[in-house]
mmCIF file of C-alpha atoms in Angstrom:
data_model
loop_
_atom_site.group_PDB
_atom_site.id
_atom_site.type_symbol
_atom_site.label_atom_id
_atom_site.label_comp_id
_atom_site.label_asym_id
_atom_site.label_seq_id
_atom_site.Cartn_x
_atom_site.Cartn_y
_atom_site.Cartn_z
ATOM 1 C CA MET H 6 119.267 125.699 77.821
ATOM 2 C CA LYS H 7 115.612 124.687 77.918
ATOM 3 C CA GLY H 8 116.600 120.734 77.664
ATOM 4 C CA THR H 9 118.799 121.269 80.820
ATOM 5 C CA ARG H 10 117.171 123.208 82.876
ATOM 6 C CA MET H 11 114.048 120.684 83.152
ATOM 7 C CA ALA H 12 116.662 117.528 82.922
ATOM 8 C CA THR H 13 117.337 119.801 86.753
ATOM 9 C CA TRP H 14 114.228 119.816 87.779
ATOM 10 C CA LEU H 15 113.775 115.572 86.918
ATOM 11 C CA SER H 16 115.925 114.925 88.554
ATOM 12 C CA VAL H 17 115.268 116.940 91.841
ATOM 13 C CA LEU H 18 111.302 115.712 91.359
ATOM 14 C CA VAL H 19 112.933 112.132 91.648
ATOM 15 C CA PHE H 20 115.741 112.744 94.620
ATOM 16 C CA ALA H 21 112.191 114.475 96.685
ATOM 17 C CA VAL H 22 110.265 111.554 95.747
ATOM 18 C CA ILE H 23 113.011 108.936 96.646
ATOM 19 C CA LEU H 24 113.436 110.839 100.213
ATOM 20 C CA LEU H 25 109.745 110.589 100.937
ATOM 21 C CA LYS H 26 110.149 107.268 100.256
ATOM 22 C CA ALA H 27 113.201 106.622 102.621
ATOM 23 C CA GLU H 28 111.206 109.061 105.788
ATOM 24 C CA GLY H 29 107.833 107.053 105.184
ATOM 25 C CA VAL H 30 106.239 103.429 104.605
ATOM 26 C CA ASP H 31 103.249 102.298 103.196
ATOM 27 C CA VAL H 32 100.879 100.196 104.824
ATOM 28 C CA GLY H 33 97.870 98.392 103.548
ATOM 29 C CA LEU H 34 94.850 98.499 105.289
ATOM 30 C CA THR H 35 93.297 95.060 107.663
ATOM 31 C CA TYR H 36 89.453 95.351 108.175
ATOM 32 C CA VAL H 37 88.439 93.477 111.907
ATOM 33 C CA GLN H 38 85.978 91.581 110.926
ATOM 34 C CA SER H 39 86.184 90.058 113.990
ATOM 35 C CA ALA H 40 83.897 93.378 115.581
ATOM 36 C CA VAL H 41 81.079 93.430 113.361
ATOM 37 C CA PRO H 42 79.347 90.190 115.266
ATOM 38 C CA LYS H 43 80.517 92.471 118.743
ATOM 39 C CA GLY H 44 78.264 95.742 116.840
ATOM 40 C CA ALA H 45 81.671 97.177 116.504
ATOM 41 C CA VAL H 46 80.421 98.957 113.391
ATOM 42 C CA CYS H 47 81.715 101.874 111.702
ATOM 43 C CA LEU H 48 78.464 104.505 111.014
ATOM 44 C CA ASP H 49 77.066 102.500 108.410
ATOM 45 C CA GLY H 50 77.682 99.246 110.119
ATOM 46 C CA SER H 51 80.307 98.520 108.822
ATOM 47 C CA PRO H 52 84.088 96.585 109.779
ATOM 48 C CA PRO H 53 86.478 98.975 111.531
ATOM 49 C CA ALA H 54 89.879 98.718 110.135
ATOM 50 C CA TYR H 55 93.684 99.574 110.528
ATOM 51 C CA HIS H 56 97.114 100.126 108.902
ATOM 52 C CA PHE H 57 99.262 97.324 111.285
ATOM 53 C CA ASP H 58 102.878 97.510 110.207
ATOM 54 C CA LYS H 59 104.783 94.920 112.498
ATOM 55 C CA GLY H 60 107.696 95.623 114.512
ATOM 56 C CA PHE H 61 110.875 93.493 114.282
ATOM 57 C CA GLY H 62 114.076 93.283 116.279
ATOM 58 C CA ALA H 63 114.377 94.485 120.007
ATOM 59 C CA GLY H 64 110.630 95.858 119.124
ATOM 60 C CA ILE H 65 108.821 92.823 118.859
ATOM 61 C CA ASN H 66 106.498 92.714 121.831
ATOM 62 C CA ASN H 67 106.409 96.664 121.947
ATOM 63 C CA TRP H 68 103.362 98.966 120.825
ATOM 64 C CA ILE H 69 101.803 101.800 119.587
ATOM 65 C CA VAL H 70 98.063 101.918 118.736
ATOM 66 C CA HIS H 71 97.851 105.286 116.880
ATOM 67 C CA PHE H 72 93.859 107.017 115.743
ATOM 68 C CA GLU H 73 93.253 108.672 113.273
ATOM 69 C CA GLY H 74 91.280 112.696 113.542
ATOM 70 C CA GLY H 75 88.984 113.755 111.863
ATOM 71 C CA GLY H 76 86.297 115.614 113.710
ATOM 72 C CA TRP H 77 83.213 114.823 115.129
ATOM 73 C CA CYS H 78 78.830 114.782 113.630
ATOM 74 C CA ASN H 79 76.650 115.524 116.916
ATOM 75 C CA ASN H 80 73.326 115.199 114.662
ATOM 76 C CA VAL H 81 71.811 112.423 112.792
ATOM 77 C CA SER H 82 72.059 115.292 110.006
ATOM 78 C CA VAL H 83 75.530 115.567 110.202
ATOM 79 C CA CYS H 84 75.994 111.619 111.104
ATOM 80 C CA LEU H 85 74.924 111.057 107.950
ATOM 81 C CA ASP H 86 76.228 113.268 105.356
ATOM 82 C CA ARG H 87 79.512 110.875 107.186
ATOM 83 C CA ARG H 88 78.248 107.844 107.456
ATOM 84 C CA ASP H 89 78.973 106.819 102.818
ATOM 85 C CA THR H 90 82.695 109.427 103.520
ATOM 86 C CA ARG H 91 85.903 107.683 104.601
ATOM 87 C CA LEU H 92 85.230 109.007 108.109
ATOM 88 C CA GLY H 93 82.318 106.619 108.161
ATOM 89 C CA SER H 94 82.788 103.266 105.705
ATOM 90 C CA SER H 95 85.180 102.097 105.620
ATOM 91 C CA LYS H 96 84.279 100.457 102.462
ATOM 92 C CA ASN H 97 85.025 104.605 101.687
ATOM 93 C CA MET H 98 89.267 104.087 103.290
ATOM 94 C CA ASP H 99 92.349 104.294 101.165
ATOM 95 C CA GLN H 100 93.907 100.813 101.247
ATOM 96 C CA THR H 101 97.056 102.408 102.037
ATOM 97 C CA ALA H 102 98.366 105.064 104.860
ATOM 98 C CA SER H 103 101.942 106.375 104.897
ATOM 99 C CA PHE H 104 103.662 105.754 108.299
ATOM 100 C CA SER H 105 106.595 108.530 108.614
ATOM 101 C CA GLY H 106 107.433 110.275 111.775
ATOM 102 C CA TYR H 107 106.334 108.645 115.071
ATOM 103 C CA LEU H 108 104.702 105.741 112.861
ATOM 104 C CA SER H 109 107.884 105.492 110.691
ATOM 105 C CA ASN H 110 110.711 101.988 110.673
ATOM 106 C CA LYS H 111 113.665 103.906 110.369
ATOM 107 C CA GLN H 112 115.967 104.087 112.855
ATOM 108 C CA LYS H 113 117.297 107.372 111.262
ATOM 109 C CA PHE H 114 113.758 109.498 111.457
ATOM 110 C CA ASN H 115 112.250 107.337 114.646
ATOM 111 C CA PRO H 116 114.975 106.735 117.075
ATOM 112 C CA ASP H 117 113.045 105.294 119.985
ATOM 113 C CA PHE H 118 110.114 103.620 118.287
ATOM 114 C CA TYR H 119 110.935 102.833 114.741
ATOM 115 C CA ASN H 120 110.676 98.792 115.325
ATOM 116 C CA TRP H 121 107.661 98.776 117.054
ATOM 117 C CA ASN H 122 104.128 97.374 115.859
ATOM 118 C CA ARG H 123 102.336 100.454 114.968
ATOM 119 C CA ILE H 124 98.676 100.416 113.912
ATOM 120 C CA LYS H 125 96.985 103.284 112.524
ATOM 121 C CA VAL H 126 93.251 102.628 113.389
ATOM 122 C CA ARG H 127 91.149 104.495 111.423
ATOM 123 C CA TYR H 128 88.607 106.837 112.307
ATOM 124 C CA CYS H 129 84.709 105.900 111.524
ATOM 125 C CA ASP H 130 82.272 106.595 114.458
ATOM 126 C CA GLY H 131 82.100 110.388 114.625
ATOM 127 C CA SER H 132 82.505 110.079 118.396
ATOM 128 C CA SER H 133 86.339 110.251 119.392
ATOM 129 C CA PHE H 134 85.704 106.016 119.476
ATOM 130 C CA THR H 135 83.096 106.884 123.012
ATOM 131 C CA GLY H 136 78.891 106.012 121.264
ATOM 132 C CA ASP H 137 77.147 103.008 121.913
ATOM 133 C CA VAL H 138 73.601 103.330 121.361
ATOM 134 C CA GLU H 139 72.337 99.365 120.759
ATOM 135 C CA ALA H 140 69.023 101.069 118.575
ATOM 136 C CA VAL H 141 70.091 101.376 114.555
ATOM 137 C CA ASP H 142 67.090 103.314 112.206
ATOM 138 C CA PRO H 143 66.083 101.234 109.601
ATOM 139 C CA LYS H 144 65.706 105.191 107.958
ATOM 140 C CA THR H 145 69.304 105.739 108.258
ATOM 141 C CA ASN H 146 71.303 102.294 109.333
ATOM 142 C CA LEU H 147 72.634 104.657 111.503
ATOM 143 C CA HIS H 148 75.538 103.237 113.859
ATOM 144 C CA PHE H 149 76.398 104.538 116.780
ATOM 145 C CA ARG H 150 79.720 102.264 118.059
ATOM 146 C CA GLY H 151 82.689 103.896 118.865
ATOM 147 C CA GLY H 152 82.880 102.756 122.199
ATOM 148 C CA ARG H 153 82.963 99.514 121.069
ATOM 149 C CA ILE H 154 85.219 99.919 118.170
ATOM 150 C CA PHE H 155 88.035 101.295 119.962
ATOM 151 C CA VAL H 156 87.481 97.963 122.723
ATOM 152 C CA ALA H 157 87.133 95.369 119.562
ATOM 153 C CA VAL H 158 90.086 96.813 118.326
ATOM 154 C CA ILE H 159 92.134 96.559 120.711
ATOM 155 C CA GLU H 160 90.488 93.157 121.329
ATOM 156 C CA ASP H 161 91.692 91.989 118.657
ATOM 157 C CA LEU H 162 95.511 93.808 118.443
ATOM 158 C CA LEU H 163 95.800 91.560 121.055
ATOM 159 C CA ALA H 164 94.855 88.203 118.812
ATOM 160 C CA LYS H 165 98.262 88.925 116.761
ATOM 161 C CA GLY H 166 100.419 89.646 119.569
ATOM 162 C CA MET H 167 99.915 92.195 121.738
ATOM 163 C CA ARG H 168 98.885 89.923 124.268
ATOM 164 C CA ASN H 169 102.646 90.311 124.639
ATOM 165 C CA ALA H 170 103.516 93.402 125.054
ATOM 166 C CA GLN H 171 106.201 95.134 127.291
ATOM 167 C CA ASN H 172 105.589 98.638 126.473
ATOM 168 C CA ALA H 173 102.807 99.789 124.171
ATOM 169 C CA ILE H 174 101.208 103.564 123.551
ATOM 170 C CA LEU H 175 98.094 104.083 122.661
ATOM 171 C CA SER H 176 98.326 107.573 120.885
ATOM 172 C CA GLY H 177 96.150 109.390 118.332
ATOM 173 C CA CYS H 178 95.959 112.854 116.708
ATOM 174 C CA SER H 179 93.047 115.572 116.938
ATOM 175 C CA ALA H 180 89.725 113.709 117.711
ATOM 176 C CA GLY H 181 91.598 111.236 117.624
ATOM 177 C CA GLY H 182 93.637 112.830 120.497
ATOM 178 C CA LEU H 183 90.688 113.192 122.453
ATOM 179 C CA THR H 184 90.377 109.726 122.165
ATOM 180 C CA ALA H 185 94.194 109.278 123.239
ATOM 181 C CA ILE H 186 92.885 110.692 126.810
ATOM 182 C CA LEU H 187 89.464 110.324 127.245
ATOM 183 C CA GLN H 188 90.359 105.701 127.230
ATOM 184 C CA CYS H 189 93.793 106.727 127.981
ATOM 185 C CA ASP H 190 92.859 104.194 131.795
ATOM 186 C CA ARG H 191 90.898 101.750 129.693
ATOM 187 C CA PHE H 192 93.686 101.396 127.458
ATOM 188 C CA ARG H 193 95.859 100.693 130.588
ATOM 189 C CA SER H 194 92.666 97.669 131.966
ATOM 190 C CA LEU H 195 92.863 95.935 128.750
ATOM 191 C CA ILE H 196 96.361 95.396 127.902
ATOM 192 C CA PRO H 197 98.741 93.078 130.146
ATOM 193 C CA ALA H 198 99.437 93.881 133.413
ATOM 194 C CA GLY H 199 103.007 93.587 132.586
ATOM 195 C CA ALA H 200 103.527 95.730 130.292
ATOM 196 C CA LYS H 201 104.164 99.361 130.393
ATOM 197 C CA ALA H 202 101.144 101.807 129.028
ATOM 198 C CA LYS H 203 101.387 105.232 128.079
ATOM 199 C CA CYS H 204 99.405 107.632 126.515
ATOM 200 C CA ILE H 205 100.316 110.582 123.832
ATOM 201 C CA SER H 206 97.196 113.275 122.910
ATOM 202 C CA ASP H 207 98.615 115.359 119.557
ATOM 203 C CA ALA H 208 96.624 118.106 119.132
ATOM 204 C CA GLY H 209 94.048 116.817 120.864
ATOM 205 C CA TYR H 210 93.943 118.829 124.444
ATOM 206 C CA PHE H 211 90.272 120.685 122.919
ATOM 207 C CA ILE H 212 88.921 123.557 125.491
ATOM 208 C CA ASN H 213 85.664 125.251 126.228
ATOM 209 C CA VAL H 214 85.820 128.873 126.206
ATOM 210 C CA LYS H 215 83.288 130.535 123.785
ATOM 211 C CA ASP H 216 84.218 131.630 120.718
ATOM 212 C CA VAL H 217 84.729 135.505 118.945
ATOM 213 C CA SER H 218 80.915 136.407 119.287
ATOM 214 C CA GLY H 219 80.849 135.648 122.736
ATOM 215 C CA ALA H 220 78.432 131.767 122.106
ATOM 216 C CA GLN H 221 78.915 128.529 123.805
ATOM 217 C CA HIS H 222 79.529 126.964 120.493
ATOM 218 C CA ILE H 223 81.895 124.039 121.342
ATOM 219 C CA GLN H 224 80.374 123.056 125.094
ATOM 220 C CA GLU H 225 76.572 123.454 122.792
ATOM 221 C CA PHE H 226 78.591 120.683 120.454
ATOM 222 C CA TYR H 227 79.759 118.723 122.307
ATOM 223 C CA SER H 228 77.232 118.518 124.084
ATOM 224 C CA GLN H 229 75.436 117.354 121.099
ATOM 225 C CA VAL H 230 78.023 115.022 120.402
ATOM 226 C CA VAL H 231 77.427 112.829 123.514
ATOM 227 C CA ALA H 232 73.684 112.601 123.301
ATOM 228 C CA THR H 233 73.903 111.938 119.130
ATOM 229 C CA HIS H 234 76.059 109.065 120.611
ATOM 230 C CA GLY H 235 75.400 107.751 123.673
ATOM 231 C CA SER H 236 78.130 107.996 124.979
ATOM 232 C CA ALA H 237 78.286 109.069 128.737
ATOM 233 C CA LYS H 238 78.618 105.151 128.990
ATOM 234 C CA ASN H 239 82.162 105.241 127.858
ATOM 235 C CA LEU H 240 83.731 109.195 129.519
ATOM 236 C CA PRO H 241 85.205 108.586 132.508
ATOM 237 C CA ALA H 242 83.133 107.937 135.733
ATOM 238 C CA SER H 243 85.565 110.642 137.742
ATOM 239 C CA CYS H 244 83.998 113.215 135.733
ATOM 240 C CA THR H 245 80.297 112.194 135.105
ATOM 241 C CA SER H 246 80.267 112.166 138.554
ATOM 242 C CA ARG H 247 79.762 115.642 138.835
ATOM 243 C CA LEU H 248 79.296 116.930 135.537
ATOM 244 C CA SER H 249 77.699 116.494 132.554
ATOM 245 C CA PRO H 250 78.268 114.640 130.585
ATOM 246 C CA GLY H 251 78.632 117.138 127.392
ATOM 247 C CA LEU H 252 81.372 118.314 129.860
ATOM 248 C CA CYS H 253 83.713 115.343 130.716
ATOM 249 C CA PHE H 254 83.969 115.782 126.718
ATOM 250 C CA PHE H 255 86.227 118.574 127.818
ATOM 251 C CA PRO H 256 90.246 117.167 128.937
ATOM 252 C CA GLU H 257 90.290 119.725 131.277
ATOM 253 C CA ASN H 258 87.997 118.434 132.855
ATOM 254 C CA VAL H 259 89.336 114.870 133.458
ATOM 255 C CA VAL H 260 92.694 115.020 133.216
ATOM 256 C CA SER H 261 93.580 115.518 136.282
ATOM 257 C CA GLN H 262 91.969 112.467 137.328
ATOM 258 C CA ILE H 263 93.368 110.030 135.028
ATOM 259 C CA LYS H 264 96.000 107.641 136.183
ATOM 260 C CA THR H 265 98.146 106.513 133.780
ATOM 261 C CA PRO H 266 101.385 107.816 132.679
ATOM 262 C CA ILE H 267 100.106 110.875 129.224
ATOM 263 C CA PHE H 268 102.272 112.989 127.286
ATOM 264 C CA PHE H 269 100.513 116.500 125.781
ATOM 265 C CA VAL H 270 101.657 117.646 122.293
ATOM 266 C CA ASN H 271 100.463 120.532 121.112
ATOM 267 C CA ALA H 272 99.943 124.280 119.601
ATOM 268 C CA ALA H 273 99.427 126.724 121.812
ATOM 269 C CA TYR H 274 97.250 128.416 118.969
ATOM 270 C CA ASP H 275 96.187 125.798 117.861
ATOM 271 C CA SER H 276 94.964 125.725 113.648
ATOM 272 C CA TRP H 277 91.840 123.769 114.276
ATOM 273 C CA GLN H 278 90.637 125.178 117.418
ATOM 274 C CA ILE H 279 91.585 128.560 116.713
ATOM 275 C CA LYS H 280 89.562 127.780 113.469
ATOM 276 C CA ASN H 281 86.717 126.034 114.685
ATOM 277 C CA ILE H 282 86.112 126.867 118.045
ATOM 278 C CA LEU H 283 87.772 131.115 118.631
ATOM 279 C CA ALA H 284 86.734 132.148 114.862
ATOM 280 C CA PRO H 285 84.051 129.153 113.389
ATOM 281 C CA GLY H 286 82.084 130.555 110.587
ATOM 282 C CA VAL H 287 78.800 130.567 112.419
ATOM 283 C CA ALA H 288 80.504 133.237 114.249
ATOM 284 C CA ASP H 289 81.927 134.671 112.180
ATOM 285 C CA PRO H 290 79.276 135.564 109.395
ATOM 286 C CA HIS H 291 80.984 138.504 107.281
ATOM 287 C CA GLY H 292 83.477 136.151 107.125
ATOM 288 C CA GLN H 293 86.289 139.320 108.657
ATOM 289 C CA TRP H 294 88.865 136.263 109.883
ATOM 290 C CA ARG H 295 88.668 134.152 106.790
ATOM 291 C CA GLU H 296 92.368 135.618 105.411
ATOM 292 C CA CYS H 297 93.316 135.483 109.537
ATOM 293 C CA LYS H 298 92.304 131.825 109.731
ATOM 294 C CA LEU H 299 94.099 130.274 106.802
ATOM 295 C CA ASP H 300 97.183 132.015 107.144
ATOM 296 C CA ILE H 301 97.913 133.645 110.730
ATOM 297 C CA LYS H 302 100.586 136.488 108.464
ATOM 298 C CA LYS H 303 97.572 137.713 108.224
ATOM 299 C CA CYS H 304 96.320 138.154 111.275
ATOM 300 C CA SER H 305 95.247 141.839 112.041
ATOM 301 C CA SER H 306 96.598 143.317 115.023
ATOM 302 C CA GLY H 307 93.194 142.786 116.897
ATOM 303 C CA GLN H 308 93.546 139.535 115.942
ATOM 304 C CA LEU H 309 96.415 138.350 117.051
ATOM 305 C CA SER H 310 95.396 139.771 120.588
ATOM 306 C CA VAL H 311 92.152 137.943 120.464
ATOM 307 C CA MET H 312 93.866 135.102 120.090
ATOM 308 C CA GLN H 313 97.007 135.562 122.828
ATOM 309 C CA GLY H 314 93.450 135.455 124.797
ATOM 310 C CA PHE H 315 93.086 131.864 123.387
ATOM 311 C CA ARG H 316 96.844 130.761 124.270
ATOM 312 C CA THR H 317 95.930 132.497 128.071
ATOM 313 C CA ASP H 318 93.023 129.887 128.677
ATOM 314 C CA PHE H 319 94.515 126.911 126.666
ATOM 315 C CA LEU H 320 97.324 127.637 128.976
ATOM 316 C CA SER H 321 94.715 127.886 131.673
ATOM 317 C CA ALA H 322 93.131 124.821 130.285
ATOM 318 C CA LEU H 323 96.010 122.332 130.675
ATOM 319 C CA SER H 324 97.120 123.396 134.241
ATOM 320 C CA GLY H 325 95.061 120.115 135.346
ATOM 321 C CA VAL H 326 98.078 118.104 133.918
ATOM 322 C CA GLY H 327 100.487 119.543 136.613
ATOM 323 C CA ASN H 328 104.398 118.687 136.546
ATOM 324 C CA SER H 329 104.306 114.952 137.176
ATOM 325 C CA PRO H 330 107.427 113.346 135.511
ATOM 326 C CA ALA H 331 104.775 111.049 135.880
ATOM 327 C CA ARG H 332 102.620 113.934 132.765
ATOM 328 C CA GLY H 333 104.498 115.632 129.898
ATOM 329 C CA LYS H 334 103.659 118.544 127.617
ATOM 330 C CA PHE H 335 105.514 119.724 124.964
ATOM 331 C CA ILE H 336 103.158 122.846 124.004
ATOM 332 C CA ASP H 337 104.593 125.765 121.589
ATOM 333 C CA GLY H 338 104.138 128.538 119.883
ATOM 334 C CA CYS H 339 102.329 127.656 116.855
ATOM 335 C CA TYR H 340 99.851 128.088 114.698
ATOM 336 C CA ALA H 341 100.413 124.513 113.696
ATOM 337 C CA HIS H 342 97.604 121.181 114.592
ATOM 338 C CA CYS H 343 99.315 117.320 114.665
ATOM 339 C CA GLN H 344 102.416 117.269 114.721
ATOM 340 C CA MET H 345 103.883 114.082 115.474
ATOM 341 C CA GLY H 346 102.515 112.095 111.777
ATOM 342 C CA THR H 347 104.399 113.836 109.888
ATOM 343 C CA GLN H 348 108.245 113.534 109.276
ATOM 344 C CA GLU H 349 108.840 117.732 109.503
ATOM 345 C CA THR H 350 107.863 118.228 112.492
ATOM 346 C CA TRP H 351 108.548 115.583 114.256
ATOM 347 C CA MET H 352 111.736 114.951 113.829
ATOM 348 C CA ARG H 353 113.638 116.516 110.989
ATOM 349 C CA ALA H 354 116.814 119.623 110.964
ATOM 350 C CA ASP H 355 114.356 121.724 110.739
ATOM 351 C CA SER H 356 111.673 120.683 113.096
ATOM 352 C CA PRO H 357 110.482 122.617 115.454
ATOM 353 C CA VAL H 358 112.015 122.630 119.353
ATOM 354 C CA LEU H 359 111.316 123.238 122.442
ATOM 355 C CA ALA H 360 114.629 124.205 124.871
ATOM 356 C CA LYS H 361 116.671 122.730 121.935
ATOM 357 C CA THR H 362 114.689 119.580 122.353
ATOM 358 C CA THR H 363 112.656 118.364 119.023
ATOM 359 C CA ILE H 364 109.012 116.046 119.838
ATOM 360 C CA ALA H 365 110.762 112.845 119.226
ATOM 361 C CA LYS H 366 113.497 113.635 121.824
ATOM 362 C CA ALA H 367 110.948 115.093 124.124
ATOM 363 C CA VAL H 368 109.028 112.204 124.058
ATOM 364 C CA GLY H 369 111.142 109.543 123.649
ATOM 365 C CA ASP H 370 112.886 110.698 126.609
ATOM 366 C CA TRP H 371 109.077 111.194 128.321
ATOM 367 C CA TYR H 372 108.546 107.824 127.278
ATOM 368 C CA TYR H 373 111.774 106.120 128.544
ATOM 369 C CA GLU H 374 111.872 108.057 131.424
ATOM 370 C CA THR H 375 115.737 109.489 130.305
ATOM 371 C CA ARG H 376 114.274 112.778 131.739
ATOM 372 C CA PRO H 377 110.787 114.563 132.754
ATOM 373 C CA PHE H 378 110.026 117.334 129.926
ATOM 374 C CA HIS H 379 106.687 120.463 130.877
ATOM 375 C CA GLU H 380 107.558 122.893 128.009
ATOM 376 C CA ILE H 381 105.481 125.442 127.123
ATOM 377 C CA ASP H 382 106.933 128.005 124.331
ATOM 378 C CA CYS H 383 106.937 132.024 124.811
ATOM 379 C CA THR H 384 104.013 133.349 122.603
ATOM 380 C CA TYR H 385 103.537 133.909 119.306
ATOM 381 C CA PRO H 386 105.692 134.792 116.895
ATOM 382 C CA CYS H 387 109.195 134.439 118.858
ATOM 383 C CA ASN H 388 109.759 130.623 117.932
ATOM 384 C CA PRO H 389 111.337 131.008 114.355
ATOM 385 C CA THR H 390 111.243 127.290 114.092
ATOM 386 C CA CYS H 391 107.614 127.086 113.647
ATOM 387 C CA HIS H 392 106.238 125.040 110.708
ATOM 388 C CA ASN H 393 102.800 127.478 111.197
ATOM 389 C CA ARG H 394 100.579 125.968 108.720
ATOM 390 C CA ILE H 395 98.770 127.739 105.090
ATOM 391 C CA PHE H 396 95.757 126.200 104.147
ATOM 392 C CA ASP H 397 93.554 126.939 100.300
ATOM 393 C CA ASN H 398 90.644 127.288 100.435
ATOM 394 C CA ASN H 399 89.346 123.989 100.229
ATOM 395 C CA GLN H 400 91.732 122.439 103.090
ATOM 396 C CA LYS H 401 90.749 120.226 105.679
ATOM 397 C CA ASP H 402 92.975 120.769 109.300
ATOM 398 C CA ASP H 403 91.820 117.545 111.550
#
């Protein structure tokens, strides 16, 4: 009996591995050596890098350039802590990345984009690819060059075939989703004029609200990021001409001026924002929010009420997106963050849906202009299709 049970579990394990292999593909790392002479380097001075899975068939001239997330560093000390990790150095990046969901090369799991050229750009600058400081302090060897990396990566891909693009998408998750917003029009200007270019932000719509202690924590933090990295010159001039540069790191202050079509995928109860903007550790010294942030089902009624207020603020900040067919939004009522890059939330039988539509279908219909999509979910916990995140104590959410 014991042997039979063991054999059964081994069969289940083998099947799970086969399923994962079917859904995802491992893609090797490419170093952008051509970026180094341009000073377009990671925090430690190493070359930027990306994973590139080439398109095929009818998708040979279609391109997705997807930027990785991973937070930000707001001063020299924090950037030093980051410099020698995968988020500050290409020397410490994994040599392969698994592509699934929106980046899958399987038609069954990604029907609209499976045969496109799909690139995942690794994040190693700490400024959502906006920084540009010429001087390098020899004591720290910190390079604040994210804005240069953005341009150098696009130029490298143009040389590798994107100059012939018929369709092109700039996208990203989390801090990379913010990149897709802030650099959307620049992307349009860098690629061929004849290409259909659009942008997609996954969990990149960070909002400017007070934390639970009443402090403007995220506003101060973003101002420090922008100052440290010299980001002002790479933020939309339509915003910096009227607001301080730190405020132009918030999508709500730039979105109405974006000219390129753009789609927003976001949870109204974004788990990163709840954990780091609404109730950061500095605003919760006694850890009253700790269990709630790990698992939304453990939130008290009072905490849920505060989170409902956050949702209201989020929807208010989102109002600048408008309802033009050139814009789109899929705002579910889930406790989640980054939903396009994993198969379970992109498109599977049990994926989150709004108006009976998965994220994959909504994004594909919008990109190909089959139908517009502007859906905002009801309040938590009304949507039974949500995949609400549950974290362990040390799990990152970027």
